[in-house]
């Protein structure tokens, strides 16, 4: 309950800000104290005081800290734009202080308990968003501050700009890689894994023979088959889809088989007492019970499929596709384009994952892991 | 000895025999240099490596080097061991393509990763769209091997005279079975393997001197390699090159591109390369200071 | 004893079926090229000769099983371990970066999980990004990681191990979050009634409860690690390792070598996963788990 | 003492619903064989209410499961309605209530109760009618649309009883159905069960740990003993069929309860 | 009727171990607030054995958990040994026995029993001595090295009681500790618990669903009723402290049991 125990961030922010103020200026070619650096240090100092010194509501505190942290970061980064590589110790200390303030802000937000559902949802999104924003801010600050060569690592702002300027190309690549290779491969791979699992379940001989092999194969470095698939299925999307099929097949097989065993003995005995047939038991008991496992495979596969398709494009493609673009633009030194594709891949992958997670929530609402929240 | 790190553009093979020979034969040592050779690979961009400080000097194709220069990496060509380009497009005789006029509506295999510029420059000159369709050509990003031709996935593929061409021969094609479009022979060649260093580092006389010694020893290595191709190939294999026979054959072909091993850049070829890149908007402005003869001049003295 | 034979019969039957299917596939897939060859060479073999020759090509599209087996045998048992052509050598290289990356990944994953379980702010902000991180195509950034690390003079084993780390921390983090949260409420209440400190709860309750989860995720993680090591070898100049072998074989369309490298990778994968399985069984036995 | 021979109905016309003779059932486990049932002779006639009582592990559940064709006896003979247990199961001769409710969490209460009807192919209208009737019988009207986890343990158990009643089998096998309930609810359900039994003339086999419950409900009480699982005593109830709750304080009730307790204690060892 | 005022010990010297007045506890749930305890007044003196009985959901567990500082009351005051529940917990004032055994599966029986001692920092030698003594007390000597799954349910429950006894707290909170056991084992453990209580003069709060158990064990029986959870009746036992098992067939016992049953029935609604 004591002042110090409540948050260690306040003290460090204070310390960092003071040292930053002493070691001003922020960059080698600006002079000592000026209005911008005054605003920044002041904002940081005030934030440090807000963190613990004032008795404010946590929500209000969080808002103030949010403004202070991001305002300071914005001023710092826009101050260094155009004079990359000139940052001094003071600059990094100030960024670190701003980051700690943001951290404290996130901690406060995480502690908020709100009844209103939509506010709660907003918080649920805001908290990770701040975290993600700070990954980008620190990246931007380091790259600009240290003047890291553009072709080694471009700053996020440049990547964002590239995304905005290249929407048609990115769109075409997404169409080729996601809507053709990934989608087709994912559907076929998951369906094949599922059907095989049912087959293996129905025919015990198959199960005994196939599962150990399936377990083994699912651990293999499957990307190794990408060049082989290009050899077999040609350079257009079918070969990429084939890689995706292979990558997604085994997780689905193994998970579905595990899921089919997930119903309890008692439940299966219950069905037996009704003299229920194989398919009735499958449909009414074992598949619903297997649903959480099947969704697990669908989620794993959503990220695997994307990676598989992109990797496969490294081994021969028509001149469109995310993997093609990544490998080609590295050669052309358009590293910002590479990162733009990576960002798109990450966003698409996360959305893909998120959609499946939402469907899972809706259909396996009864499972304790979801009921429990 | 002064340490020098050389980043190659591709995996260890006779394409880089001169450097391996110079190292193994002690030519570098004689110049007071301790040279580390880093092999490249399909995803290694030497320009990135040197920009990050991972190498002092790189072997690169001029297209890639000028593109990097355009992006703010001050690469300067300090020597040009390969006078001619080794790239060509080959088509099977029994296929649909007999001459440049037949390209329309067909699929052509090309390497990317900075190796596509000569091809696009050529198509540009021919006036063919590369977006596919009946009036243009369909471009296929070719894998590292000659499968696309064997599998008939492409009507023509890119090969290097010293490498993939022989893989086709190994696969049962006879030279008569193939129609060859050689970029050098067509006058469409862009400069291939050259040595590049960073502009700002070259301003340091000590570094410049190091590069002079490096180029001198390297060219001595190339000279030795072209004169003793079998021995050179063996050295390459010892350093990780695959398949001795293949390397020997490659050495023989590479020797034809080296010419007289003085490492001097031919200005006309440079101008042609720069213009082609500019035409395709791969670079945004006319490059200046992208090459220097200072090093080779001193090296040859 | 009985259960072993009960498994072996179906497994071998299916393996035999796979091999037969493989031979058939090899014949079908290799036939067109063989026909072209014959046409160009003006030979007209009998059907049997033709089929035989489809299984004996130097660079077939689908190598026949015996070609792969022979290659693996030669490059495993007939070469010096230090030789560049020895699969054992390449497997060893890959194995070392796999193990290093796996160790890092496991430690990192555990640390992240501990953070998520104990720090509310991390719990609510980290997870989406961890998932997003895994949707990034690793092969795309692997070369850049290698180059950037080389720029600061980190070369050799470590960059490859870091890529393995990147792939393997995820399953461990996810599994351990589940595991550290697996103690029942009643057990947590029990510790509360003893007024146990957070570290006592952690060591005496959360850690032991998470052990089965840890091993389950380590099995996934070590396989992911291997993939990472192989991917990491591709852009290092294809010098050594199973990935390098795979790549350099693919430059020259040496399909048989490629398949042999794949087989080597599979064997390493099985050994690693098997090893984790054995360790997990030993540990769980030592912790008094009921034998299955 | 041989319960089968000993047992003789007064009217003599009774046909045997369950007839076990020399019944044995041995499980093969890693630690060697476990004799869960040994030499059980028992005949249960139509309309009887038979309780099984005995210490943990004496084979009560195993015996019920053998009747339900969920375990295969390894010795002796067992018939259900004159058929083998398998035939009886396929003829849907019985309803089974497990110790745990075993409701499917993804189905609402009414769809859980309707599950056997769906499987047996009843018409939709008939399903609706039966679901309504049985849910009413166990006092769960109004909870049709709820999911199992939204109900208390006792309500879940009642839903599982409703499910077993829904298809109106003549034989009910109930394995500690009221174990998880508090005494008052238990009393209430005991009354209801007795009432149902009296009205429908079903045959009921009922496993319990509670002596008063066994005495209150049954026409006969089978006392079992473990290692190996066997029948040690069969006690005929002298109580009338009509049983108000306070019959449990009568001396007659207490004397039967004492007999059961003695029988139990005889076969009991404390370290279990 | 106010149980606190009503209750007055004969000797008058008794200090209160637990004192609740106006105690309320409301859970905030998605479906709105649930009043688990409302206006509970109760004082429990040193050396008492108090049973809590009532239908499911009436707040018995919640009351015990509030005493143990596992839930925070939302109204009224509650003291344990004159301290707040939190201070009492930090002073390790009580041992808690959960309904399920809650043994840690990766620890042997002796290490499970030793767990609180480890946490409280007793010396190794002292731990050994206490483990030996308490395991002996619950008749589990010889099973020290076994893991929980190698023991029957009853034995596990006894181990969990041993664990709560190991550190010799003066107050024992027991939440349906014998719910999962069969009648014979239960009788046996009831006897043993009474014997322990008589010997050590501990204060015991005991939740049960069984009326005979409550009557047999307690000096006082608190009857509770749900929605909202509250105390409806407090019944003082007139039975002597010395209680052989067959005291349960005496008229005095039966009359107390009947009183408890009436109290229970009054507050009972059947739909739970
Ligand atoms: N599937 C099985 N495999 C091996 N042994 C079993 C199996 N099922 C039961 N047993 C054993 O058979 C014996 C009888 O078990 P059963 O479940 O019939 O006892 P019960 O009388 O129902 O006991 P409880 O009152 O605890 O339910 C026990 O010793 C038990 O361990
Ligand atoms: N953590 C909780 N959150 C919300 N409601 C709760 C919680 N714990 C208990 N309740 C509610 O509080 C009421 C009292 O619960 P409690 O567990 O104390 O009952 P009980 O008397 O112990 O019942 P039982 O005999 O079934 O164990 C119930 O209505 C229950 O649903
Ligand atoms: C990704 C990628 N694909 C192809 C080439 C083409 N290439 C240029 S030089 C060379 C070696 C000579 O055979 C080869 C194959 C490349 N550099 N990178
Ligand atoms: Mg049982
Ligand atoms: Mg309770």
Coordinates of C-alpha atoms in Angstrom, one line a residue, chain A residues 273-275 280, chain D residues 92 94 115-122 167:
Chain A
X273 CA -27.6 -48.7 -23.8
X274 CA -29.7 -47.1 -26.5
X275 CA -28.3 -49.7 -29.0
X280 CA -25.6 -42.2 -34.8
Chain D
X92 CA -34.0 -51.5 -25.9
X94 CA -34.0 -51.1 -20.3
X115 CA -31.6 -38.1 -27.3
X116 CA -32.7 -41.7 -26.9
X117 CA -36.0 -40.9 -28.7
X118 CA -34.0 -39.5 -31.6
X119 CA -31.9 -42.5 -31.8
X120 CA -34.8 -44.9 -31.6
X121 CA -36.5 -43.0 -34.3
X122 CA -39.6 -41.7 -32.6
X167 CA -38.6 -44.2 -23.7

